[in-house]
Amino acid sequence: MCPQAAAGGRGAASRARGAHSVCRLLSRRAHGFYARDAGVAHRKNLGLLRKIMCQGSTKFKNVWTTHSASPIAYERGRIYLDNYQCCISSIAQEPRILYQKPKCSKSEKIEDALLLECPLGEMLPSPSDYKSSLIVLTVQNWLLRLSADSGEILEKVYLAGSCCKFRYLSWDTPQEVMVVKSAQNKLPAAARQAGIQQSVLFYLAVFQVLPLSFIGMLEINKKIFGNSVTDVAVSNGILIVMYSMGLVRLYNFQAIAEQFMEQPFDLGHEFNWNGQVGVVGKYPFGLPCNIKITDTPPLLFEASSLENAFQIGGYPWHYIITPNKKKHKGVFHICSLKDNALVNDAVTVTASGRVVKKRFNLLDDDPEQEVTDVVSKSSSWII
Protein backbone atom coordinates (compact mmCIF):
# COMPACT_ATOMS: atom_id res chain seq x y z
CA MET A 1 0.00 0.00 0.00
CA CYS A 2 1.34 3.41 -0.91
CA PRO A 3 1.81 6.03 1.87
CA GLN A 4 -0.91 8.27 0.38
CA ALA A 5 -3.43 5.42 0.44
CA ALA A 6 -2.44 4.54 3.98
CA ALA A 7 -2.87 8.15 5.06
CA GLY A 8 -6.24 8.31 3.31
CA GLY A 9 -7.31 5.13 5.04
CA ARG A 10 -6.31 6.46 8.43
CA GLY A 11 -8.17 9.75 7.71
CA ALA A 12 -11.31 7.87 6.70
CA ALA A 13 -11.09 5.71 9.79
CA SER A 14 -10.65 8.80 11.97
CA ARG A 15 -13.68 10.48 10.39
CA ALA A 16 -15.73 7.33 10.89
CA ARG A 17 -14.76 7.18 14.56
CA GLY A 18 -15.65 10.87 14.95
CA ALA A 19 -19.05 10.38 13.29
CA HIS A 20 -19.71 7.30 15.44
CA SER A 21 -18.78 9.26 18.58
CA VAL A 22 -21.12 12.12 17.66
CA CYS A 23 -23.98 9.71 16.91
CA ARG A 24 -23.40 7.91 20.20
CA LEU A 25 -23.46 11.17 22.17
CA LEU A 26 -26.61 12.34 20.39
CA SER A 27 -28.31 9.03 21.07
CA ARG A 28 -27.40 9.11 24.76
CA ARG A 29 -28.58 12.72 25.04
CA ALA A 30 -31.93 11.81 23.40
CA HIS A 31 -32.39 9.07 26.00
CA GLY A 32 -31.85 11.55 28.84
CA PHE A 33 -28.43 10.42 30.03
CA TYR A 34 -27.36 14.01 30.73
CA ALA A 35 -30.65 15.35 32.08
CA ARG A 36 -29.69 15.35 35.76
CA ASP A 37 -27.15 18.17 35.54
CA ALA A 38 -27.33 21.22 33.27
CA GLY A 39 -23.55 21.58 33.52
CA VAL A 40 -23.00 18.07 32.17
CA ALA A 41 -25.46 18.67 29.32
CA HIS A 42 -23.67 21.92 28.48
CA ARG A 43 -20.26 20.23 28.37
CA LYS A 44 -21.61 17.37 26.23
CA ASN A 45 -23.14 19.84 23.79
CA LEU A 46 -19.84 21.68 23.52
CA GLY A 47 -18.14 18.32 22.96
CA LEU A 48 -20.55 17.57 20.11
CA LEU A 49 -19.86 20.95 18.54
CA ARG A 50 -16.10 20.46 18.84
CA LYS A 51 -16.21 17.02 17.21
CA ILE A 52 -18.30 18.30 14.31
CA MET A 53 -16.19 21.42 13.73
CA CYS A 54 -12.80 19.78 14.09
CA GLN A 55 -13.25 16.78 11.82
CA GLY A 56 -10.95 16.86 8.82
CA SER A 57 -13.71 17.06 6.22
CA THR A 58 -15.21 20.25 7.68
CA LYS A 59 -14.65 23.37 5.57
CA PHE A 60 -15.43 26.97 6.54
CA LYS A 61 -16.13 30.04 4.45
CA ASN A 62 -16.41 33.69 5.40
CA VAL A 63 -20.07 34.70 5.01
CA TRP A 64 -20.10 38.01 6.89
CA THR A 65 -17.69 40.49 8.50
CA THR A 66 -18.32 43.53 10.68
CA HIS A 67 -16.31 45.98 12.77
CA SER A 68 -17.23 47.92 15.88
CA ALA A 69 -15.47 50.63 17.88
CA SER A 70 -17.32 49.46 21.01
CA PRO A 71 -17.38 45.92 22.43
CA ILE A 72 -19.45 43.33 20.55
CA ALA A 73 -21.85 41.23 22.64
CA TYR A 74 -23.50 37.92 21.72
CA GLU A 75 -26.54 36.32 23.34
CA ARG A 76 -28.27 33.20 21.93
CA GLY A 77 -28.21 33.94 18.24
CA ARG A 78 -28.19 37.74 18.55
CA ILE A 79 -25.15 39.96 17.96
CA TYR A 80 -25.21 43.39 19.62
CA LEU A 81 -23.17 46.28 18.21
CA ASP A 82 -22.79 49.98 19.07
CA ASN A 83 -23.44 49.51 22.76
CA TYR A 84 -26.60 47.43 22.21
CA GLN A 85 -28.08 49.99 19.78
CA CYS A 86 -27.88 47.55 16.86
CA CYS A 87 -29.12 43.94 17.09
CA ILE A 88 -28.25 41.39 14.38
CA SER A 89 -29.66 37.88 14.07
CA SER A 90 -26.96 35.29 13.40
CA ILE A 91 -29.34 32.37 12.91
CA ALA A 92 -30.03 32.86 9.20
CA GLN A 93 -27.53 31.88 6.48
CA GLU A 94 -26.32 35.47 6.52
CA PRO A 95 -26.74 37.74 9.57
CA ARG A 96 -29.57 40.27 9.27
CA ILE A 97 -30.41 43.38 11.28
CA LEU A 98 -33.31 42.89 13.70
CA TYR A 99 -33.35 46.53 14.78
CA GLN A 100 -31.18 49.63 14.68
CA LYS A 101 -31.94 52.24 17.34
CA PRO A 102 -31.04 55.92 16.91
CA LYS A 103 -27.72 57.00 18.37
CA CYS A 104 -28.22 57.73 22.05
CA SER A 105 -26.71 60.43 24.24
CA LYS A 106 -24.06 59.68 26.85
CA SER A 107 -26.70 59.89 29.58
CA GLU A 108 -28.58 57.01 27.93
CA LYS A 109 -25.53 54.80 27.46
CA ILE A 110 -26.06 51.14 28.39
CA GLU A 111 -23.65 49.86 31.03
CA ASP A 112 -24.61 46.16 31.10
CA ALA A 113 -27.27 43.77 29.80
CA LEU A 114 -28.79 40.32 30.39
CA LEU A 115 -30.95 38.24 28.05
CA LEU A 116 -34.23 37.18 29.65
CA GLU A 117 -36.09 34.10 28.40
CA CYS A 118 -39.69 33.18 29.18
CA PRO A 119 -40.03 30.45 31.85
CA LEU A 120 -41.87 27.32 30.74
CA GLY A 121 -45.20 26.33 32.20
CA GLU A 122 -45.98 29.61 33.99
CA MET A 123 -48.82 32.10 33.57
CA LEU A 124 -47.42 35.60 33.03
CA PRO A 125 -49.28 38.91 33.37
CA SER A 126 -48.43 40.38 29.94
CA PRO A 127 -48.30 38.82 26.43
CA SER A 128 -44.91 40.51 25.92
CA ASP A 129 -43.53 38.44 28.82
CA TYR A 130 -43.66 35.31 26.66
CA LYS A 131 -41.07 36.68 24.23
CA SER A 132 -37.32 37.03 24.77
CA SER A 133 -36.30 40.38 26.21
CA LEU A 134 -33.12 42.21 27.09
CA ILE A 135 -32.65 43.71 30.56
CA VAL A 136 -30.32 46.71 30.27
CA LEU A 137 -28.81 49.09 32.79
CA THR A 138 -28.17 52.70 31.74
CA VAL A 139 -25.59 55.14 33.00
CA GLN A 140 -28.36 57.18 34.66
CA ASN A 141 -29.47 54.25 36.87
CA TRP A 142 -32.45 53.19 34.75
CA LEU A 143 -33.23 49.49 34.49
CA LEU A 144 -35.04 48.82 31.19
CA ARG A 145 -36.62 45.69 29.78
CA LEU A 146 -36.44 45.77 25.98
CA SER A 147 -37.97 43.50 23.38
CA ALA A 148 -35.12 41.31 22.10
CA ASP A 149 -36.56 41.45 18.56
CA SER A 150 -37.47 45.14 18.22
CA GLY A 151 -35.68 47.04 20.99
CA GLU A 152 -39.02 48.46 22.21
CA ILE A 153 -39.07 49.46 25.90
CA LEU A 154 -41.43 47.11 27.77
CA GLU A 155 -40.68 48.16 31.38
CA LYS A 156 -38.76 50.93 33.15
CA VAL A 157 -37.46 50.98 36.73
CA TYR A 158 -35.52 53.86 38.26
CA LEU A 159 -32.98 52.49 40.71
CA ALA A 160 -31.54 55.43 42.65
CA GLY A 161 -30.43 59.03 42.54
CA SER A 162 -26.89 60.37 42.82
CA CYS A 163 -26.15 58.43 46.03
CA CYS A 164 -24.73 55.55 43.98
CA LYS A 165 -23.98 54.51 40.41
CA PHE A 166 -25.24 51.08 39.40
CA ARG A 167 -23.00 49.44 36.80
CA TYR A 168 -23.31 45.63 36.70
CA LEU A 169 -26.01 43.02 36.08
CA SER A 170 -25.70 39.34 37.01
CA TRP A 171 -27.85 36.31 37.81
CA ASP A 172 -28.33 35.02 41.32
CA THR A 173 -30.48 32.21 39.92
CA PRO A 174 -30.34 32.16 36.08
CA GLN A 175 -33.58 33.45 34.51
CA GLU A 176 -35.20 33.78 37.95
CA VAL A 177 -33.38 36.20 40.29
CA MET A 178 -31.26 39.11 39.05
CA VAL A 179 -28.73 41.25 40.92
CA VAL A 180 -27.85 44.87 40.07
CA LYS A 181 -24.54 45.98 41.60
CA SER A 182 -23.18 49.48 42.00
CA ALA A 183 -19.65 50.60 41.27
CA GLN A 184 -17.50 50.79 44.37
CA ASN A 185 -18.20 54.00 46.28
CA LYS A 186 -15.11 56.17 46.46
CA LEU A 187 -14.92 59.66 47.93
CA PRO A 188 -13.24 62.42 45.93
CA ALA A 189 -9.66 63.17 46.95
CA ALA A 190 -10.69 66.52 48.46
CA ALA A 191 -13.27 64.84 50.68
CA ARG A 192 -10.76 62.24 51.85
CA GLN A 193 -8.23 64.96 52.67
CA ALA A 194 -10.90 66.74 54.68
CA GLY A 195 -11.28 63.62 56.81
CA ILE A 196 -14.72 62.61 55.56
CA GLN A 197 -15.33 58.89 56.00
CA GLN A 198 -17.11 56.66 53.46
CA SER A 199 -18.50 53.55 55.10
CA VAL A 200 -20.74 52.15 52.30
CA LEU A 201 -18.71 50.33 49.66
CA PHE A 202 -21.36 48.77 47.38
CA TYR A 203 -25.12 48.67 46.86
CA LEU A 204 -26.94 45.56 45.64
CA ALA A 205 -30.51 45.59 44.31
CA VAL A 206 -32.17 42.18 43.86
CA PHE A 207 -35.14 41.44 41.60
CA GLN A 208 -37.35 38.51 40.74
CA VAL A 209 -37.87 38.48 36.97
CA LEU A 210 -40.95 37.77 34.80
CA PRO A 211 -42.89 39.37 36.20
CA LEU A 212 -40.27 41.88 37.33
CA SER A 213 -40.58 42.42 41.08
CA PHE A 214 -38.37 44.08 43.69
CA ILE A 215 -36.97 41.82 46.41
CA GLY A 216 -34.78 44.34 48.22
CA MET A 217 -31.73 46.57 48.26
CA LEU A 218 -28.81 46.31 50.68
CA GLU A 219 -25.51 48.02 51.27
CA ILE A 220 -22.10 46.46 51.88
CA ASN A 221 -20.67 48.48 54.74
CA LYS A 222 -17.12 48.65 56.07
CA LYS A 223 -18.45 48.63 59.61
CA ILE A 224 -19.98 45.19 59.06
CA PHE A 225 -17.65 43.46 56.56
CA GLY A 226 -14.33 45.25 57.19
CA ASN A 227 -12.17 47.86 55.45
CA SER A 228 -10.43 45.62 52.91
CA VAL A 229 -13.48 44.55 50.86
CA THR A 230 -12.68 44.79 47.13
CA ASP A 231 -15.74 43.20 45.50
CA VAL A 232 -19.02 41.48 46.21
CA ALA A 233 -21.46 39.23 44.36
CA VAL A 234 -24.65 37.23 44.92
CA SER A 235 -24.86 33.83 43.24
CA ASN A 236 -27.08 30.81 43.88
CA GLY A 237 -28.37 32.31 47.12
CA ILE A 238 -24.88 33.01 48.46
CA LEU A 239 -23.44 36.44 49.25
CA ILE A 240 -19.78 36.32 48.21
CA VAL A 241 -17.48 38.98 49.70
CA MET A 242 -13.91 39.33 48.41
CA TYR A 243 -10.99 40.99 50.20
CA SER A 244 -7.72 42.58 49.11
CA MET A 245 -5.58 39.89 50.73
CA GLY A 246 -7.19 37.15 48.62
CA LEU A 247 -9.74 36.12 51.23
CA VAL A 248 -13.21 35.03 50.04
CA ARG A 249 -16.12 34.80 52.51
CA LEU A 250 -19.53 33.24 51.87
CA TYR A 251 -22.81 34.14 53.60
CA ASN A 252 -26.41 32.93 53.25
CA PHE A 253 -28.10 35.72 51.30
CA GLN A 254 -31.65 34.46 51.86
CA ALA A 255 -31.07 34.37 55.62
CA ILE A 256 -29.64 37.91 55.48
CA ALA A 257 -32.68 39.18 53.55
CA GLU A 258 -35.10 37.55 56.00
CA GLN A 259 -33.25 38.71 59.14
CA PHE A 260 -32.49 42.31 58.14
CA MET A 261 -35.47 43.21 55.91
CA GLU A 262 -37.02 46.34 57.44
CA GLN A 263 -40.05 46.53 55.15
CA PRO A 264 -40.98 44.88 51.82
CA PHE A 265 -41.90 47.12 48.86
CA ASP A 266 -43.62 46.49 45.53
CA LEU A 267 -42.73 48.23 42.27
CA GLY A 268 -45.19 50.98 41.33
CA HIS A 269 -46.61 51.33 44.84
CA GLU A 270 -46.47 54.54 46.86
CA PHE A 271 -44.16 54.56 49.86
CA ASN A 272 -43.16 56.76 52.76
CA TRP A 273 -39.56 55.97 53.65
CA ASN A 274 -37.35 57.98 56.01
CA GLY A 275 -39.40 61.09 55.39
CA GLN A 276 -39.52 60.62 51.59
CA VAL A 277 -42.81 60.05 49.80
CA GLY A 278 -42.76 58.59 46.31
CA VAL A 279 -43.45 55.61 44.08
CA VAL A 280 -41.19 52.53 44.19
CA GLY A 281 -39.08 52.35 41.02
CA LYS A 282 -40.16 55.75 39.71
CA TYR A 283 -38.09 58.89 39.22
CA PRO A 284 -36.80 60.67 41.28
CA PHE A 285 -37.16 58.35 44.31
CA GLY A 286 -36.06 54.99 42.91
CA LEU A 287 -35.75 52.09 45.32
CA PRO A 288 -35.50 52.16 49.11
CA CYS A 289 -32.52 50.47 50.78
CA ASN A 290 -34.76 48.23 52.85
CA ILE A 291 -32.29 45.51 53.90
CA LYS A 292 -30.16 47.05 56.66
CA ILE A 293 -27.42 44.70 57.91
CA THR A 294 -26.79 45.80 61.49
CA ASP A 295 -24.58 42.93 62.62
CA THR A 296 -22.10 40.56 60.96
CA PRO A 297 -24.09 37.62 59.49
CA PRO A 298 -23.08 34.03 60.35
CA LEU A 299 -20.16 32.94 58.17
CA LEU A 300 -20.82 29.90 56.00
CA PHE A 301 -17.33 29.39 54.61
CA GLU A 302 -14.09 31.20 53.87
CA ALA A 303 -11.06 30.44 51.72
CA SER A 304 -7.85 32.19 50.74
CA SER A 305 -7.08 32.27 47.02
CA LEU A 306 -4.82 34.22 44.67
CA GLU A 307 -6.67 37.13 43.05
CA ASN A 308 -9.90 35.94 44.72
CA ALA A 309 -10.15 33.09 42.18
CA PHE A 310 -12.87 30.93 43.71
CA GLN A 311 -15.50 28.58 42.31
CA ILE A 312 -17.84 26.18 44.03
CA GLY A 313 -20.11 23.44 42.69
CA GLY A 314 -20.27 19.77 41.79
CA TYR A 315 -21.89 16.94 43.71
CA PRO A 316 -20.97 16.36 46.43
CA TRP A 317 -19.92 20.01 46.89
CA HIS A 318 -16.34 20.94 46.02
CA TYR A 319 -14.55 24.24 45.49
CA ILE A 320 -11.63 25.37 43.35
CA ILE A 321 -8.96 27.84 44.48
CA THR A 322 -5.48 28.95 43.51
CA PRO A 323 -3.00 28.90 46.43
CA ASN A 324 -2.55 32.50 47.56
CA LYS A 325 1.02 32.94 46.32
CA LYS A 326 2.15 34.47 43.02
CA LYS A 327 4.36 31.47 42.25
CA HIS A 328 1.20 29.31 42.19
CA LYS A 329 -0.51 31.28 39.43
CA GLY A 330 -1.87 28.72 36.97
CA VAL A 331 -2.26 26.02 39.65
CA PHE A 332 -5.74 25.13 40.90
CA HIS A 333 -6.71 23.00 43.88
CA ILE A 334 -10.02 21.13 44.00
CA CYS A 335 -11.08 20.64 47.61
CA SER A 336 -14.03 19.04 49.36
CA LEU A 337 -16.34 21.62 50.92
CA LYS A 338 -17.14 19.15 53.70
CA ASP A 339 -13.63 18.81 55.16
CA ASN A 340 -11.34 20.93 52.91
CA ALA A 341 -9.54 17.76 51.80
CA LEU A 342 -7.57 18.18 48.58
CA VAL A 343 -8.74 16.00 45.70
CA ASN A 344 -5.83 14.02 44.26
CA ASP A 345 -3.23 16.54 45.53
CA ALA A 346 -3.32 19.42 43.00
CA VAL A 347 -4.56 20.34 39.57
CA THR A 348 -2.17 22.14 37.24
CA VAL A 349 -3.51 24.10 34.30
CA THR A 350 -2.09 26.33 31.62
CA ALA A 351 -1.47 29.83 32.90
CA SER A 352 -3.39 31.43 30.03
CA GLY A 353 -6.27 29.07 29.35
CA ARG A 354 -7.49 28.09 32.84
CA VAL A 355 -8.32 24.63 31.51
CA VAL A 356 -7.89 21.67 33.84
CA LYS A 357 -5.55 19.17 32.24
CA LYS A 358 -6.75 16.21 34.22
CA ARG A 359 -10.12 14.44 34.34
CA PHE A 360 -11.67 13.40 37.64
CA ASN A 361 -14.46 10.89 38.07
CA LEU A 362 -14.47 11.35 41.84
CA LEU A 363 -17.45 13.68 42.28
CA ASP A 364 -20.11 11.10 41.49
CA ASP A 365 -20.45 7.39 40.83
CA ASP A 366 -21.96 8.05 37.41
CA PRO A 367 -19.14 8.18 34.83
CA GLU A 368 -21.21 10.64 32.79
CA GLN A 369 -20.75 13.11 35.68
CA GLU A 370 -17.02 13.39 35.06
CA VAL A 371 -15.60 16.84 35.74
CA THR A 372 -13.68 18.14 32.76
CA ASP A 373 -12.69 21.75 32.18
CA VAL A 374 -14.11 22.43 35.62
CA VAL A 375 -12.89 26.00 35.67
CA SER A 376 -14.91 26.95 32.61
CA LYS A 377 -18.09 28.92 33.28
CA SER A 378 -20.71 26.18 33.32
CA SER A 379 -24.01 26.50 35.11
CA SER A 380 -23.04 23.96 37.75
CA TRP A 381 -20.33 26.18 39.24
CA ILE A 382 -20.63 29.44 41.11
CA ILE A 383 -18.04 31.84 39.76
PDB file of N, CA, C and O in Angstrom, residues 181-207:
ATOM      1  N   LYS A 181     -25.599  45.559  40.673  1.00  0.00           N
ATOM      2  CA  LYS A 181     -24.541  45.979  41.598  1.00  0.00           C
ATOM      3  C   LYS A 181     -24.019  47.357  41.231  1.00  0.00           C
ATOM      4  O   LYS A 181     -23.848  47.679  40.046  1.00  0.00           O
ATOM      5  N   SER A 182     -23.739  48.156  42.239  1.00  0.00           N
ATOM      6  CA  SER A 182     -23.178  49.482  42.005  1.00  0.00           C
ATOM      7  C   SER A 182     -21.672  49.394  41.805  1.00  0.00           C
ATOM      8  O   SER A 182     -21.035  48.387  42.131  1.00  0.00           O
ATOM      9  N   ALA A 183     -21.105  50.462  41.247  1.00  0.00           N
ATOM     10  CA  ALA A 183     -19.655  50.600  41.267  1.00  0.00           C
ATOM     11  C   ALA A 183     -19.225  50.833  42.712  1.00  0.00           C
ATOM     12  O   ALA A 183     -20.038  51.219  43.567  1.00  0.00           O
ATOM     13  N   GLN A 184     -17.972  50.581  43.006  1.00  0.00           N
ATOM     14  CA  GLN A 184     -17.497  50.793  44.372  1.00  0.00           C
ATOM     15  C   GLN A 184     -17.527  52.282  44.705  1.00  0.00           C
ATOM     16  O   GLN A 184     -17.061  53.118  43.930  1.00  0.00           O
ATOM     17  N   ASN A 185     -18.119  52.606  45.853  1.00  0.00           N
ATOM     18  CA  ASN A 185     -18.196  54.004  46.278  1.00  0.00           C
ATOM     19  C   ASN A 185     -16.830  54.497  46.715  1.00  0.00           C
ATOM     20  O   ASN A 185     -16.197  53.895  47.590  1.00  0.00           O
ATOM     21  N   LYS A 186     -16.389  55.574  46.091  1.00  0.00           N
ATOM     22  CA  LYS A 186     -15.108  56.169  46.463  1.00  0.00           C
ATOM     23  C   LYS A 186     -15.290  57.670  46.599  1.00  0.00           C
ATOM     24  O   LYS A 186     -15.831  58.325  45.704  1.00  0.00           O
ATOM     25  N   LEU A 187     -14.815  58.214  47.714  1.00  0.00           N
ATOM     26  CA  LEU A 187     -14.915  59.656  47.931  1.00  0.00           C
ATOM     27  C   LEU A 187     -13.908  60.387  47.058  1.00  0.00           C
ATOM     28  O   LEU A 187     -12.819  59.881  46.786  1.00  0.00           O
ATOM     29  N   PRO A 188     -14.235  61.587  46.619  1.00  0.00           N
ATOM     30  CA  PRO A 188     -13.243  62.416  45.929  1.00  0.00           C
ATOM     31  C   PRO A 188     -12.044  62.684  46.819  1.00  0.00           C
ATOM     32  O   PRO A 188     -12.143  62.658  48.058  1.00  0.00           O
ATOM     33  N   ALA A 189     -10.900  62.957  46.194  1.00  0.00           N
ATOM     34  CA  ALA A 189      -9.660  63.171  46.952  1.00  0.00           C
ATOM     35  C   ALA A 189      -9.818  64.302  47.954  1.00  0.00           C
ATOM     36  O   ALA A 189      -9.324  64.221  49.096  1.00  0.00           O
ATOM     37  N   ALA A 190     -10.519  65.376  47.558  1.00  0.00           N
ATOM     38  CA  ALA A 190     -10.689  66.523  48.461  1.00  0.00           C
ATOM     39  C   ALA A 190     -11.462  66.127  49.711  1.00  0.00           C
ATOM     40  O   ALA A 190     -11.140  66.562  50.826  1.00  0.00           O
ATOM     41  N   ALA A 191     -12.483  65.283  49.534  1.00  0.00           N
ATOM     42  CA  ALA A 191     -13.273  64.842  50.685  1.00  0.00           C
ATOM     43  C   ALA A 191     -12.449  63.959  51.611  1.00  0.00           C
ATOM     44  O   ALA A 191     -12.542  64.058  52.837  1.00  0.00           O
ATOM     45  N   ARG A 192     -11.624  63.087  51.016  1.00  0.00           N
ATOM     46  CA  ARG A 192     -10.760  62.237  51.854  1.00  0.00           C
ATOM     47  C   ARG A 192      -9.762  63.075  52.629  1.00  0.00           C
ATOM     48  O   ARG A 192      -9.486  62.805  53.807  1.00  0.00           O
ATOM     49  N   GLN A 193      -9.199  64.089  51.982  1.00  0.00           N
ATOM     50  CA  GLN A 193      -8.229  64.960  52.667  1.00  0.00           C
ATOM     51  C   GLN A 193      -8.889  65.743  53.797  1.00  0.00           C
ATOM     52  O   GLN A 193      -8.246  66.090  54.787  1.00  0.00           O
ATOM     53  N   ALA A 194     -10.180  66.014  53.638  1.00  0.00           N
ATOM     54  CA  ALA A 194     -10.903  66.742  54.682  1.00  0.00           C
ATOM     55  C   ALA A 194     -11.307  65.843  55.839  1.00  0.00           C
ATOM     56  O   ALA A 194     -11.914  66.311  56.804  1.00  0.00           O
ATOM     57  N   GLY A 195     -10.997  64.549  55.729  1.00  0.00           N
ATOM     58  CA  GLY A 195     -11.282  63.615  56.808  1.00  0.00           C
ATOM     59  C   GLY A 195     -12.665  63.008  56.781  1.00  0.00           C
ATOM     60  O   GLY A 195     -13.098  62.355  57.736  1.00  0.00           O
ATOM     61  N   ILE A 196     -13.382  63.194  55.677  1.00  0.00           N
ATOM     62  CA  ILE A 196     -14.719  62.611  55.562  1.00  0.00           C
ATOM     63  C   ILE A 196     -14.597  61.106  55.345  1.00  0.00           C
ATOM     64  O   ILE A 196     -13.804  60.645  54.528  1.00  0.00           O
ATOM     65  N   GLN A 197     -15.391  60.338  56.075  1.00  0.00           N
ATOM     66  CA  GLN A 197     -15.332  58.885  56.002  1.00  0.00           C
ATOM     67  C   GLN A 197     -16.455  58.339  55.106  1.00  0.00           C
ATOM     68  O   GLN A 197     -17.582  58.841  55.138  1.00  0.00           O
ATOM     69  N   GLN A 198     -16.125  57.345  54.301  1.00  0.00           N
ATOM     70  CA  GLN A 198     -17.112  56.664  53.457  1.00  0.00           C
ATOM     71  C   GLN A 198     -17.224  55.225  53.930  1.00  0.00           C
ATOM     72  O   GLN A 198     -16.284  54.449  53.805  1.00  0.00           O
ATOM     73  N   SER A 199     -18.368  54.887  54.525  1.00  0.00           N
ATOM     74  CA  SER A 199     -18.503  53.547  55.097  1.00  0.00           C
ATOM     75  C   SER A 199     -19.177  52.565  54.144  1.00  0.00           C
ATOM     76  O   SER A 199     -18.930  51.363  54.215  1.00  0.00           O
ATOM     77  N   VAL A 200     -20.038  53.042  53.233  1.00  0.00           N
ATOM     78  CA  VAL A 200     -20.743  52.155  52.301  1.00  0.00           C
ATOM     79  C   VAL A 200     -19.873  51.929  51.071  1.00  0.00           C
ATOM     80  O   VAL A 200     -19.464  52.874  50.393  1.00  0.00           O
ATOM     81  N   LEU A 201     -19.577  50.676  50.782  1.00  0.00           N
ATOM     82  CA  LEU A 201     -18.707  50.332  49.659  1.00  0.00           C
ATOM     83  C   LEU A 201     -19.499  49.992  48.401  1.00  0.00           C
ATOM     84  O   LEU A 201     -19.137  50.399  47.296  1.00  0.00           O
ATOM     85  N   PHE A 202     -20.558  49.196  48.521  1.00  0.00           N
ATOM     86  CA  PHE A 202     -21.362  48.765  47.380  1.00  0.00           C
ATOM     87  C   PHE A 202     -22.838  48.772  47.758  1.00  0.00           C
ATOM     88  O   PHE A 202     -23.199  48.627  48.933  1.00  0.00           O
ATOM     89  N   TYR A 203     -23.681  48.903  46.729  1.00  0.00           N
ATOM     90  CA  TYR A 203     -25.118  48.673  46.865  1.00  0.00           C
ATOM     91  C   TYR A 203     -25.499  47.514  45.951  1.00  0.00           C
ATOM     92  O   TYR A 203     -24.987  47.384  44.841  1.00  0.00           O
ATOM     93  N   LEU A 204     -26.416  46.671  46.432  1.00  0.00           N
ATOM     94  CA  LEU A 204     -26.942  45.558  45.642  1.00  0.00           C
ATOM     95  C   LEU A 204     -28.462  45.644  45.640  1.00  0.00           C
ATOM     96  O   LEU A 204     -29.084  45.731  46.703  1.00  0.00           O
ATOM     97  N   ALA A 205     -29.053  45.642  44.444  1.00  0.00           N
ATOM     98  CA  ALA A 205     -30.510  45.591  44.309  1.00  0.00           C
ATOM     99  C   ALA A 205     -30.876  44.248  43.687  1.00  0.00           C
ATOM    100  O   ALA A 205     -30.299  43.853  42.670  1.00  0.00           O
ATOM    101  N   VAL A 206     -31.823  43.548  44.283  1.00  0.00           N
ATOM    102  CA  VAL A 206     -32.169  42.182  43.861  1.00  0.00           C
ATOM    103  C   VAL A 206     -33.617  42.143  43.387  1.00  0.00           C
ATOM    104  O   VAL A 206     -34.515  42.679  44.052  1.00  0.00           O
ATOM    105  N   PHE A 207     -33.825  41.500  42.210  1.00  0.00           N
ATOM    106  CA  PHE A 207     -35.140  41.435  41.599  1.00  0.00           C
ATOM    107  C   PHE A 207     -35.509  40.004  41.235  1.00  0.00           C
ATOM    108  O   PHE A 207     -34.650  39.233  40.803  1.00  0.00           O
TER     109      PHE A 207
END
